[in-house]
PDB file of C-alpha atoms in Angstrom:
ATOM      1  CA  UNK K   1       0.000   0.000   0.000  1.00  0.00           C
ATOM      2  CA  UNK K   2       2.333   2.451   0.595  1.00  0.00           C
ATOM      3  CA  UNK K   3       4.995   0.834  -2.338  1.00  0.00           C
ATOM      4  CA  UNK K   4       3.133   1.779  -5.378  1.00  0.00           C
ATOM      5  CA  UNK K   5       5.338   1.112  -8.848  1.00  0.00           C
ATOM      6  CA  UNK K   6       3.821   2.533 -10.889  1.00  0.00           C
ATOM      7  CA  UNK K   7       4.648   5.472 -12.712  1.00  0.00           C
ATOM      8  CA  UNK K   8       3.368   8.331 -11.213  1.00  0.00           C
ATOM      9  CA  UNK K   9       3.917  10.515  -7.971  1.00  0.00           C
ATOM     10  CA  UNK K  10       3.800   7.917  -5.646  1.00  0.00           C
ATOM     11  CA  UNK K  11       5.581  10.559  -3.262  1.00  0.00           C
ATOM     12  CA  UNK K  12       2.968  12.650  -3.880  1.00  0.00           C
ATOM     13  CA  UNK K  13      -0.380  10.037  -3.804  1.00  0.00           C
ATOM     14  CA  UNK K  14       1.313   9.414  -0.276  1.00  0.00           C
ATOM     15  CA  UNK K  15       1.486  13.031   1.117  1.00  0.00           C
ATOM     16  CA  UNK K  16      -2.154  13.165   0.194  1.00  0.00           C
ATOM     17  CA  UNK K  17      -3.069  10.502   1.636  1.00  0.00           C
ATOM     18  CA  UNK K  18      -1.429  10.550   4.780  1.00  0.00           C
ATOM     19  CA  UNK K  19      -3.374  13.773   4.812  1.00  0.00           C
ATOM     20  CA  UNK K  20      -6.602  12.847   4.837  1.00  0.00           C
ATOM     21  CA  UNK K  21      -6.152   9.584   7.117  1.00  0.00           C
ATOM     22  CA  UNK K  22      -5.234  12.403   9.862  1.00  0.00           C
ATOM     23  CA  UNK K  23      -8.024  14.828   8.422  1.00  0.00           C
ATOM     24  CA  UNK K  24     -10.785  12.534   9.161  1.00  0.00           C
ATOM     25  CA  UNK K  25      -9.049  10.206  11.925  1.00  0.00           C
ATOM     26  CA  UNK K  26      -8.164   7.300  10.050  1.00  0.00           C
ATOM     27  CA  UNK K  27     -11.156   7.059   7.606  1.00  0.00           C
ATOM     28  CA  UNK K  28     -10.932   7.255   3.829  1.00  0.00           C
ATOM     29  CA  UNK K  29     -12.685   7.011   0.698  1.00  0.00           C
ATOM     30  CA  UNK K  30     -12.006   5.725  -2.776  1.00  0.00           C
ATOM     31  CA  UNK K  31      -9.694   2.950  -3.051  1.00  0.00           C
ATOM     32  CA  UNK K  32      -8.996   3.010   0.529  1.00  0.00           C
ATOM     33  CA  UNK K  33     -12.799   3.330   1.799  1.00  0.00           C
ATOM     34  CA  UNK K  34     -13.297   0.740   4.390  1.00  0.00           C
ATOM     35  CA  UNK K  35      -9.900  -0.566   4.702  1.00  0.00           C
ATOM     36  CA  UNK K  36      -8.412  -0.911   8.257  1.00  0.00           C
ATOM     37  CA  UNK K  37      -5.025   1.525   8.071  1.00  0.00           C
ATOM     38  CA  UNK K  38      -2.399   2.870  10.261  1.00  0.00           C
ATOM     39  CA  UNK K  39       0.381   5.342   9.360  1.00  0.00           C
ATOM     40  CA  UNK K  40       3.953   4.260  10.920  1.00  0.00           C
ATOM     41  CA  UNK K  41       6.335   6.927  10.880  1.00  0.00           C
ATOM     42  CA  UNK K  42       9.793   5.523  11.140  1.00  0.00           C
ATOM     43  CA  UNK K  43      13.462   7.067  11.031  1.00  0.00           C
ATOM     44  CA  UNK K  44      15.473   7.150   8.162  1.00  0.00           C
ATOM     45  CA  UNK K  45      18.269   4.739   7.569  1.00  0.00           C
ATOM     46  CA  UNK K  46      20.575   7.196   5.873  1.00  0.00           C
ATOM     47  CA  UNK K  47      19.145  10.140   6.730  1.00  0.00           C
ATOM     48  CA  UNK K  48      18.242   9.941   9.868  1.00  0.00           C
ATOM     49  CA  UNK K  49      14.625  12.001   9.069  1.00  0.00           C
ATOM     50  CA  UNK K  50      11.061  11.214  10.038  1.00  0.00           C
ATOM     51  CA  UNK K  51       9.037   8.889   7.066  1.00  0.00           C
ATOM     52  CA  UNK K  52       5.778   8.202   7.449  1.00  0.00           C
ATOM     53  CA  UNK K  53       3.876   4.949   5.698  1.00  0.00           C
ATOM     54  CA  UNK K  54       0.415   3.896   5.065  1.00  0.00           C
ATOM     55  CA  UNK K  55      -0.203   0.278   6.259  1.00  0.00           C
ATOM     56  CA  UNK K  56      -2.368  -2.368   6.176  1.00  0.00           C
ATOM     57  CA  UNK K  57      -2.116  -4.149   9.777  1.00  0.00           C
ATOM     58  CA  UNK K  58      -3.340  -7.710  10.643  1.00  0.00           C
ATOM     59  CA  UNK K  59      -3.951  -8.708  14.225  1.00  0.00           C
ATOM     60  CA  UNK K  60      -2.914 -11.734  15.151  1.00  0.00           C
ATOM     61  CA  UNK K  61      -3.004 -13.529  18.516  1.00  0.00           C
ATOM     62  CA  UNK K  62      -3.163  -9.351  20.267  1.00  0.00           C
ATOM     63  CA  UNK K  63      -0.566  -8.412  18.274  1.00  0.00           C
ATOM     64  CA  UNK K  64      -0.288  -5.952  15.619  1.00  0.00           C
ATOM     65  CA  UNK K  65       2.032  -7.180  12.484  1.00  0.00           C
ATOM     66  CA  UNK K  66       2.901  -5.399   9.451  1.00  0.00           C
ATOM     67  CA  UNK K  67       3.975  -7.049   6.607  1.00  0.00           C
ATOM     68  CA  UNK K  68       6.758  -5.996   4.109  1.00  0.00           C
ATOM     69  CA  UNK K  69       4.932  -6.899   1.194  1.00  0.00           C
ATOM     70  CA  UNK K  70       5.975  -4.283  -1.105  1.00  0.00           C
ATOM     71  CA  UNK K  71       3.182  -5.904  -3.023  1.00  0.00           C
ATOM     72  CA  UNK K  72       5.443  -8.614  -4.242  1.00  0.00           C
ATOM     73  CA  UNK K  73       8.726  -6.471  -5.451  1.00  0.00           C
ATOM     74  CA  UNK K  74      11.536  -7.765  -5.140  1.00  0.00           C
ATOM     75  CA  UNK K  75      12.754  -5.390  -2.797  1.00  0.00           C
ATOM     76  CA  UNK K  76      11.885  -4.584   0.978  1.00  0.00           C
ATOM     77  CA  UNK K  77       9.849  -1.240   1.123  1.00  0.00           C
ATOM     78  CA  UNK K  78      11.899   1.711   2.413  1.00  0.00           C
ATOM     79  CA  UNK K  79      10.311   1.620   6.071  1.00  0.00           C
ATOM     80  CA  UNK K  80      11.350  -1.990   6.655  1.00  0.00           C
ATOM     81  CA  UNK K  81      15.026  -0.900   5.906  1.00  0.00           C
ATOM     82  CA  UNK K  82      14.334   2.099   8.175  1.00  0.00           C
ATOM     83  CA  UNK K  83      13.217  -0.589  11.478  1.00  0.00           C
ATOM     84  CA  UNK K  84      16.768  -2.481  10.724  1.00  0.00           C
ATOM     85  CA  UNK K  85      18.625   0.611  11.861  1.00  0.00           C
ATOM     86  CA  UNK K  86      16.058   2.243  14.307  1.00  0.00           C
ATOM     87  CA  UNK K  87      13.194  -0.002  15.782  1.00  0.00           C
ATOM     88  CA  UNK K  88      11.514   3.067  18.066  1.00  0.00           C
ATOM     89  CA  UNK K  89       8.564   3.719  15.792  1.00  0.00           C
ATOM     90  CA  UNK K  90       4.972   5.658  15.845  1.00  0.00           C
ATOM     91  CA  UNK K  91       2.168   4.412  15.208  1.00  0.00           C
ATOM     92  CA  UNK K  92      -0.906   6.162  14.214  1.00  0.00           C
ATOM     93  CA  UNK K  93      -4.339   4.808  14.743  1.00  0.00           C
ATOM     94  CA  UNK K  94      -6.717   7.542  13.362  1.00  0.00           C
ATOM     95  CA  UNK K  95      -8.158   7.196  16.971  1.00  0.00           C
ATOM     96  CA  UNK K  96      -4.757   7.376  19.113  1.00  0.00           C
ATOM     97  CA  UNK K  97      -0.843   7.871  18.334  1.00  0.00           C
ATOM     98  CA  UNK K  98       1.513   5.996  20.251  1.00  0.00           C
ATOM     99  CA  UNK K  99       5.117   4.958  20.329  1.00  0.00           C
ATOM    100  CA  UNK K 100       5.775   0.941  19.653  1.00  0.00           C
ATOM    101  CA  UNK K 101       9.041  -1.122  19.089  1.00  0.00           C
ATOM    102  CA  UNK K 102       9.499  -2.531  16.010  1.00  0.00           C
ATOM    103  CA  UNK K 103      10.871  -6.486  16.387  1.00  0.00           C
ATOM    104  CA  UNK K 104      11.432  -8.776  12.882  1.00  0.00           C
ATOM    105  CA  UNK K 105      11.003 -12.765  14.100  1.00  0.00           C
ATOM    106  CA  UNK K 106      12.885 -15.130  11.686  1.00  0.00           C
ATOM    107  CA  UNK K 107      13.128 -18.843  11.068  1.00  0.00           C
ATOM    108  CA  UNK K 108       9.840 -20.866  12.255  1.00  0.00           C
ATOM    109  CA  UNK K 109       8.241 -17.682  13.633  1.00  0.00           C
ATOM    110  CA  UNK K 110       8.097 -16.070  11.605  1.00  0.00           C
ATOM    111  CA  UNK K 111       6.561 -18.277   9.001  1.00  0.00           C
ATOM    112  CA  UNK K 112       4.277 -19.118  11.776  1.00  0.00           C
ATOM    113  CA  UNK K 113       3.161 -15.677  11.884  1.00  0.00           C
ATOM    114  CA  UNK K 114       3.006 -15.514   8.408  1.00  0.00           C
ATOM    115  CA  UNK K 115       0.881 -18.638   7.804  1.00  0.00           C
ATOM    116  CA  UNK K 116      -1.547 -16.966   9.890  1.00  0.00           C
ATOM    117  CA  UNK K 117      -1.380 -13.854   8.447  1.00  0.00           C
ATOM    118  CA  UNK K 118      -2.153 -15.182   5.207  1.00  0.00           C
ATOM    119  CA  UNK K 119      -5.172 -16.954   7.059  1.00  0.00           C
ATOM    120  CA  UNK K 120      -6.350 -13.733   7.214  1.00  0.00           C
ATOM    121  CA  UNK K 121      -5.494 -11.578   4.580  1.00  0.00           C
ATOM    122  CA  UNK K 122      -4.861 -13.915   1.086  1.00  0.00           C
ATOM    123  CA  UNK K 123      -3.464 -11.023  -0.750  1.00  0.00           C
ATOM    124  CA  UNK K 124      -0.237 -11.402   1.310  1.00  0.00           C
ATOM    125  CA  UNK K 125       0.183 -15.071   0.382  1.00  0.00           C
ATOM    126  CA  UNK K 126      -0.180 -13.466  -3.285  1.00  0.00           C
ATOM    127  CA  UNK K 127       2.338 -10.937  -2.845  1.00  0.00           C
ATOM    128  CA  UNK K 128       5.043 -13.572  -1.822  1.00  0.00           C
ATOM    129  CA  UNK K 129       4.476 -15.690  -4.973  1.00  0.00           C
ATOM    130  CA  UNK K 130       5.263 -12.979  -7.193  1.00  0.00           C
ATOM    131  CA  UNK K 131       9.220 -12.401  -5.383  1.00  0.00           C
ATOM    132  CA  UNK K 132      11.627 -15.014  -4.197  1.00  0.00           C
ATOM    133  CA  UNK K 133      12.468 -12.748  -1.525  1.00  0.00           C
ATOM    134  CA  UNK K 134      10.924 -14.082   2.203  1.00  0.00           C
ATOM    135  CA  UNK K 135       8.365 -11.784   2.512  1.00  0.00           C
ATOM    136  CA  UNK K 136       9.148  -9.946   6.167  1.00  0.00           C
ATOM    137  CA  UNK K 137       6.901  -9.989   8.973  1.00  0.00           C
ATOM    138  CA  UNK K 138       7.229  -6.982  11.855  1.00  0.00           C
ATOM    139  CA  UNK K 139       5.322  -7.262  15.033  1.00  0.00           C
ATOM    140  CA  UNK K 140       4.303  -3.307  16.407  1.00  0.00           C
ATOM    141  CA  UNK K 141       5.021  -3.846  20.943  1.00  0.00           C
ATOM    142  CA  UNK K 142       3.334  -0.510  22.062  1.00  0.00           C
ATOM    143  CA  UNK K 143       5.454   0.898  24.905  1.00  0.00           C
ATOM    144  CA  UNK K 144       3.324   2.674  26.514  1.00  0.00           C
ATOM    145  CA  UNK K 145      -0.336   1.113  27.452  1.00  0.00           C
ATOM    146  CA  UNK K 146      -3.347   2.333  26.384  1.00  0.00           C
ATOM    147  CA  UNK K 147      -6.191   3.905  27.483  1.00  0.00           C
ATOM    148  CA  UNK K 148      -7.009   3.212  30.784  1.00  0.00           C
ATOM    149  CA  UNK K 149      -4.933  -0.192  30.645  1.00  0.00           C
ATOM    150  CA  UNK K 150      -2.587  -1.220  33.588  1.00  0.00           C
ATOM    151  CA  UNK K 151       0.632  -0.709  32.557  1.00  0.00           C
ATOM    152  CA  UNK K 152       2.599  -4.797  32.821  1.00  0.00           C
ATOM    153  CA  UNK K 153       6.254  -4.689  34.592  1.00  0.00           C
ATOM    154  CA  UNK K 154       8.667  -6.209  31.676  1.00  0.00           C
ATOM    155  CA  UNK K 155      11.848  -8.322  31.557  1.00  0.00           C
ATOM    156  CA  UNK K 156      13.355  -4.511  31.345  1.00  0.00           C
ATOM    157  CA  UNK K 157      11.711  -3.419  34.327  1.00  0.00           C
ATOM    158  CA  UNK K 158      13.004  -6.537  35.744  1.00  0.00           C
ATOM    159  CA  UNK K 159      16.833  -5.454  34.502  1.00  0.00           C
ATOM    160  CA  UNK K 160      16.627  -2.248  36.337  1.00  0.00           C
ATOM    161  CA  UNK K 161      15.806  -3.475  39.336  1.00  0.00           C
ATOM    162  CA  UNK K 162      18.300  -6.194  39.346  1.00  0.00           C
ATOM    163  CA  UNK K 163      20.910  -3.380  38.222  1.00  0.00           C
ATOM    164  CA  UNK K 164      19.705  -1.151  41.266  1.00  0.00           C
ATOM    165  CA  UNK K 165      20.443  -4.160  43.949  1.00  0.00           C
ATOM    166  CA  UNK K 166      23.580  -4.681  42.297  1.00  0.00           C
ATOM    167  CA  UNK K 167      24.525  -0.768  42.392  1.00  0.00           C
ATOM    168  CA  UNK K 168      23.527  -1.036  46.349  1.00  0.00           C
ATOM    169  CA  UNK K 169      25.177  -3.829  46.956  1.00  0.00           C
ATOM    170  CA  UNK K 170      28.407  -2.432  45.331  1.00  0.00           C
ATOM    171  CA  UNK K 171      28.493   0.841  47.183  1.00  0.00           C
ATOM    172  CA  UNK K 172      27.842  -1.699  50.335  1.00  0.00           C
ATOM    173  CA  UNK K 173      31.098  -3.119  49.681  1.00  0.00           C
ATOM    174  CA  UNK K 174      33.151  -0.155  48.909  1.00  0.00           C
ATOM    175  CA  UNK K 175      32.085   1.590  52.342  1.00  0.00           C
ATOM    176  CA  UNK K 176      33.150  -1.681  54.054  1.00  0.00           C
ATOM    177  CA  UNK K 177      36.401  -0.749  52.356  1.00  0.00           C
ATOM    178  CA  UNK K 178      36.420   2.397  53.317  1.00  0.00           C
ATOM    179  CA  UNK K 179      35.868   2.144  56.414  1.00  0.00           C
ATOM    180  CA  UNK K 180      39.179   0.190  56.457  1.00  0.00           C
ATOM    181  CA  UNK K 181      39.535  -3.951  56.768  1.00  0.00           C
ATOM    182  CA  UNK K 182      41.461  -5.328  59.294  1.00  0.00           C
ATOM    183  CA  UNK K 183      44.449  -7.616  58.459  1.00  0.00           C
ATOM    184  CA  UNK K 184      44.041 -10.259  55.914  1.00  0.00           C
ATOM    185  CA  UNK K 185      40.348  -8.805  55.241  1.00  0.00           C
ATOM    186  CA  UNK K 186      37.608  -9.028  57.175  1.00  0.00           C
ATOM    187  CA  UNK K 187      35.452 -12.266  56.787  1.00  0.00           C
ATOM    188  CA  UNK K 188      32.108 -10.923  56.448  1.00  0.00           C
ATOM    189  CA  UNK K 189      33.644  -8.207  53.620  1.00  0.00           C
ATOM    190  CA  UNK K 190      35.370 -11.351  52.152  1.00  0.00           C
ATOM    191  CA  UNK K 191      32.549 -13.114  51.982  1.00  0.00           C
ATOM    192  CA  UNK K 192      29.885  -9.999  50.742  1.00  0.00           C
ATOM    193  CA  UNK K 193      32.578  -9.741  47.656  1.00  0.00           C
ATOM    194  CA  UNK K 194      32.151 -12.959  46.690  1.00  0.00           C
ATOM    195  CA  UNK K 195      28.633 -13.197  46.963  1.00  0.00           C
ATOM    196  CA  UNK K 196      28.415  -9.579  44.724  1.00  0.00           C
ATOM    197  CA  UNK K 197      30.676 -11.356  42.159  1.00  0.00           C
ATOM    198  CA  UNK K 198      28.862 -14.907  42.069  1.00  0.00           C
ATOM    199  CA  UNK K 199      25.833 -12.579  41.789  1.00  0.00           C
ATOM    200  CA  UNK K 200      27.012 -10.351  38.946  1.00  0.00           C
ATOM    201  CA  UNK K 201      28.334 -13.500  37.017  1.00  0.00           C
ATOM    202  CA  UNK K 202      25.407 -15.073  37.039  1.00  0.00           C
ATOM    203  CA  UNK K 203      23.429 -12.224  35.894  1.00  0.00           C
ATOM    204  CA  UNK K 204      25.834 -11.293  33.071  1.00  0.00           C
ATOM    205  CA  UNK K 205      25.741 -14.993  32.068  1.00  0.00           C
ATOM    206  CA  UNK K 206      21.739 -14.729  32.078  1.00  0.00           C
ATOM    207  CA  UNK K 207      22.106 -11.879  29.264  1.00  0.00           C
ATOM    208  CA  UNK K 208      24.891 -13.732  27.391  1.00  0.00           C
ATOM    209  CA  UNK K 209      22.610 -16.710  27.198  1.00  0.00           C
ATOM    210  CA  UNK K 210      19.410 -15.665  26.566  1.00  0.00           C
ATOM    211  CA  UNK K 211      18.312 -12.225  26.984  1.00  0.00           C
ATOM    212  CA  UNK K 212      20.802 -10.636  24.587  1.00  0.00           C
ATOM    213  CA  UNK K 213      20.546 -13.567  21.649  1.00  0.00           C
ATOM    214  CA  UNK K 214      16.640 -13.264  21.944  1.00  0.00           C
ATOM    215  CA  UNK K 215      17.153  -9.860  21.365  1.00  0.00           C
ATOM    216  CA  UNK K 216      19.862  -9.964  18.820  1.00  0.00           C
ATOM    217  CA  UNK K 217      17.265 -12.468  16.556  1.00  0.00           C
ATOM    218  CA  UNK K 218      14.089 -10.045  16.820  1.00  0.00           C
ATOM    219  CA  UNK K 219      15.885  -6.427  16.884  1.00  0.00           C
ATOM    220  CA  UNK K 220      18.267  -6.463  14.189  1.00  0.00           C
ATOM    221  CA  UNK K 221      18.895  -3.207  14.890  1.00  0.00           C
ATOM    222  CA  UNK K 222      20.595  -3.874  18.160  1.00  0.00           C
ATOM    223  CA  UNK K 223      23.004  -6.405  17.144  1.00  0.00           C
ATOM    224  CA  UNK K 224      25.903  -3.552  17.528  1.00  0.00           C
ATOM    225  CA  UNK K 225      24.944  -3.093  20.956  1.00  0.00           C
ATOM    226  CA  UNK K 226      24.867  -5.975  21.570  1.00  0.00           C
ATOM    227  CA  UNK K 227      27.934  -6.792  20.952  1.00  0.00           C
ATOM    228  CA  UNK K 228      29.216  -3.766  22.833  1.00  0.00           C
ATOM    229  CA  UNK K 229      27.503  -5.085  26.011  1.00  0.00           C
ATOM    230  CA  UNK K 230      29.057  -8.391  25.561  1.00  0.00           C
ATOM    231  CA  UNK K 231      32.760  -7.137  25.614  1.00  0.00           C
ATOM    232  CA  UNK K 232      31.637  -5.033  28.597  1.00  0.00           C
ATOM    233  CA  UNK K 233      30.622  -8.058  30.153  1.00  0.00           C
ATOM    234  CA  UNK K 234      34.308  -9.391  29.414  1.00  0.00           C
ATOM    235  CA  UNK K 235      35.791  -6.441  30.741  1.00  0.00           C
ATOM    236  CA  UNK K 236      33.689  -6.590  34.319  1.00  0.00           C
ATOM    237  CA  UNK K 237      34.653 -10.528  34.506  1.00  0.00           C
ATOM    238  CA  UNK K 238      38.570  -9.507  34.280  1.00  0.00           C
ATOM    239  CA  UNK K 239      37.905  -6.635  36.985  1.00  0.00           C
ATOM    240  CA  UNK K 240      35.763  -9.765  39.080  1.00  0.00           C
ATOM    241  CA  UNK K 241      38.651 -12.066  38.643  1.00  0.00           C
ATOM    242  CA  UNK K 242      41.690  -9.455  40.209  1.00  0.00           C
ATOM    243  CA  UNK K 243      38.500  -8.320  43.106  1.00  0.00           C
ATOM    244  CA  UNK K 244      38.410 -12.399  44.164  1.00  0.00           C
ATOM    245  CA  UNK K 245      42.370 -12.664  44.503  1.00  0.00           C
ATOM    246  CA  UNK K 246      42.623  -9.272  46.199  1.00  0.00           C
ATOM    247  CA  UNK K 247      39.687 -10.687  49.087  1.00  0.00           C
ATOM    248  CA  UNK K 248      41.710 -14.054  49.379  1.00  0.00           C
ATOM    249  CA  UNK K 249      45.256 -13.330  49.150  1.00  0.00           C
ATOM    250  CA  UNK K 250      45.481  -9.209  49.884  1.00  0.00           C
ATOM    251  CA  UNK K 251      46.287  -7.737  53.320  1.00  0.00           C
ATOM    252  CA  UNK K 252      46.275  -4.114  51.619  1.00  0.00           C
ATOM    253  CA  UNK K 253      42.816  -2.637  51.956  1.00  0.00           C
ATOM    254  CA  UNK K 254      44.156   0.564  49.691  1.00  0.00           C
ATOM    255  CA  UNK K 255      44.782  -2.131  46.919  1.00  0.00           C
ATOM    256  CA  UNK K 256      41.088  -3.140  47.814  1.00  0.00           C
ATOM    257  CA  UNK K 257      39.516  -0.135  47.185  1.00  0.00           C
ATOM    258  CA  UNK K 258      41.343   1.006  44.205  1.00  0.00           C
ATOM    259  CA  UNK K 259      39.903  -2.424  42.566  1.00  0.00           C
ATOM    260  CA  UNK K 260      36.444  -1.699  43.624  1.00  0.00           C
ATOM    261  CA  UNK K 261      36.600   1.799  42.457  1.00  0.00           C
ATOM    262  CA  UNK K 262      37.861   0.623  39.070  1.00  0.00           C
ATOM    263  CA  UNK K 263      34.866  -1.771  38.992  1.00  0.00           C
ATOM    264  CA  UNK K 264      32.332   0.513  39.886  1.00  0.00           C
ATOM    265  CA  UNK K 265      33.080   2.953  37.480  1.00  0.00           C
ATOM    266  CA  UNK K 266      32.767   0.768  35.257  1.00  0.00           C
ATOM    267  CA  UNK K 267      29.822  -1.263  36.067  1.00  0.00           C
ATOM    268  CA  UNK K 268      27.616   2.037  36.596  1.00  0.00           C
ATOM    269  CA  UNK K 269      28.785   2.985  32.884  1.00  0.00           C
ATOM    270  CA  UNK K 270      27.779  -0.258  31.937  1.00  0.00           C
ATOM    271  CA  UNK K 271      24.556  -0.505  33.656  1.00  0.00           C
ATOM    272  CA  UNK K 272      23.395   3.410  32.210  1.00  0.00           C
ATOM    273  CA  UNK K 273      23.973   1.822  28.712  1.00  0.00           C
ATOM    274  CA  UNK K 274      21.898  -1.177  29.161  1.00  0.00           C
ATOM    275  CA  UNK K 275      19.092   0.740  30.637  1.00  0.00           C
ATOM    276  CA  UNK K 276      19.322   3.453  27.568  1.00  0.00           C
ATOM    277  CA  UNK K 277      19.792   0.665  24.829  1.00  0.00           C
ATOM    278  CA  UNK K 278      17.746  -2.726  25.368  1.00  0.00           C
ATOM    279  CA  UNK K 279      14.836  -2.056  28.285  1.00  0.00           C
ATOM    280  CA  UNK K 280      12.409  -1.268  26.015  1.00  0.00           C
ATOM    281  CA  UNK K 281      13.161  -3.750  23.799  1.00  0.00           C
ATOM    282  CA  UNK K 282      13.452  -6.481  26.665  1.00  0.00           C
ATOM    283  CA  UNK K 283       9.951  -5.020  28.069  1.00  0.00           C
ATOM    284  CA  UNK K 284       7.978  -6.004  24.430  1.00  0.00           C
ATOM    285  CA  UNK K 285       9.649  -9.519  24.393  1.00  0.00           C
ATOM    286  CA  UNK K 286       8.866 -10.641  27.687  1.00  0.00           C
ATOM    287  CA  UNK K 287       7.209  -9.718  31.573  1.00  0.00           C
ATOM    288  CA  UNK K 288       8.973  -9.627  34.159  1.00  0.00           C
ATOM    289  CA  UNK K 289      10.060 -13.024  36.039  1.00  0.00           C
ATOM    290  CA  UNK K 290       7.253 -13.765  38.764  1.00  0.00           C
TER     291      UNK K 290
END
């Protein structure tokens, strides 16, 4: 719908109607009279602007999916490119405007997905016999809930807070240190390090193994971070390894707190970036852990 090749304005046939969908809150006539539409405005790939696309959605299992049909070209439409680089999207109802993620399921689920979408709407089982390309599916996670709907604590939600008792727990163990060990360490701050490190390890390991590859296979778009985060996580596991010798083997407290500053410097920088890159994106995949 909004990939029209043939040869005249398209740009222009767009403008217009993208005009009157928001003149008359989502209703329009002619061709388009009766149709169920919403405009997505997403961000540019190359130039970083605001585009804005007319879309046929299908609803499938309470989700919204838009399909990257291009009517059966055999390239991706513009906005689908656009959700590979930047998955924050809007969403336009004719009713309501709100702000969604963007996520792109492969393999099995997405032909899942598709099957059913085709169950629904035949013309998209139509459009991918006319291209050899795999016909994308996107699935549209509002952020923010709607209308007088409770908003659900996510697996992002969940990060935070796990990030917050790790923060406390950190500056726990630095005022121990400040506060000056005796000789050889003191057991119980021996023994609160380790426990902060087992617990950090295991939570890093948690992302490593399946929060951050989930995301990496639905948000394309995040893959760099990704990776980022993972050499973080390397980075935190060195600083881990020289904080477990020091609470063994080191009499020097100084040493001790030099280690933990180091750490925490770093783990706070770490922790900001997480929370700005992947919580929203971790809060449409899954809810929180009960």
């Amino acid at each position: 719908m909004t990939d029209n090749y043939q040869d005249f304005d398209v740009h222009a046939f767009q403008q217009q109607v993208i005009k009157e969908f928001r003149e008359n809150n989502g209703k329009l006539g002619g061709m388009f009279e009766g149709w169920k539409l919403i405009l997505l405005t997403t961000t540019g790939a190359k130039t970083g602007l605001r585009r804005t696309s007319l879309l046929g959605p299908v609803d499938i299992g309470g989700k919204t999916l838009v399909i990257a049909s291009a009517m059966g070209a055999d390239t991706h439409p513009a906005w689908y490119h656009n959700i590979r680089k930047n998955p924050m999207v809007t969403v336009e109802t004719g009713t309501e405007t709100y702000d969604a993620i963007a996520a792109i399921p492969s393999g099995d689920e997405r032909d899942t997905l598709f099957d059913k979408v085709v169950a629904e709407a035949p013309g998209f089982g139509e459009y991918q016999a006319k291209t050899t390309r795999v016909i994308p599916v996107v699935v549209l996670y509002r952020i923010t809930p709607g209308p007088g709907a409770e908003r659900v604590k996510g697996l992002g939600d969940w990060l935070v807070e796990v990030h917050s008792w790790l923060r406390d727990e950190l500056t726990t163990l630095r005022r121990q240190a400040d506060e000056g060990a005796p000789l050889h360490l003191g057991k119980n701050l021996r023994e609160h390090c380790l426990n902060f490190c087992d617990a950090l390890t295991k939570h890093h390991t948690g992302e490593d193994m399946g929060a951050f590859p989930m995301l990496a296979r639905q948000f394309p778009a995040l893959a760099p971070v990704l990776r980022k985060l993972g050499e973080d996580h390397a980075v935190v596991a060195d600083l881990q390894a020289q904080i477990r010798i020091l609470v063994t083997t080191e009499s020097d407290p100084a040493r001790l707190r030099a280690e933990l500053n180091r750490l925490a410097t770093h783990l706070e920088s770490h922790f900001d970036h997480e929370e700005r890159t992947v919580v929203q994106a971790l809060n449409a995949l899954a809810p929180a852990p009960m």
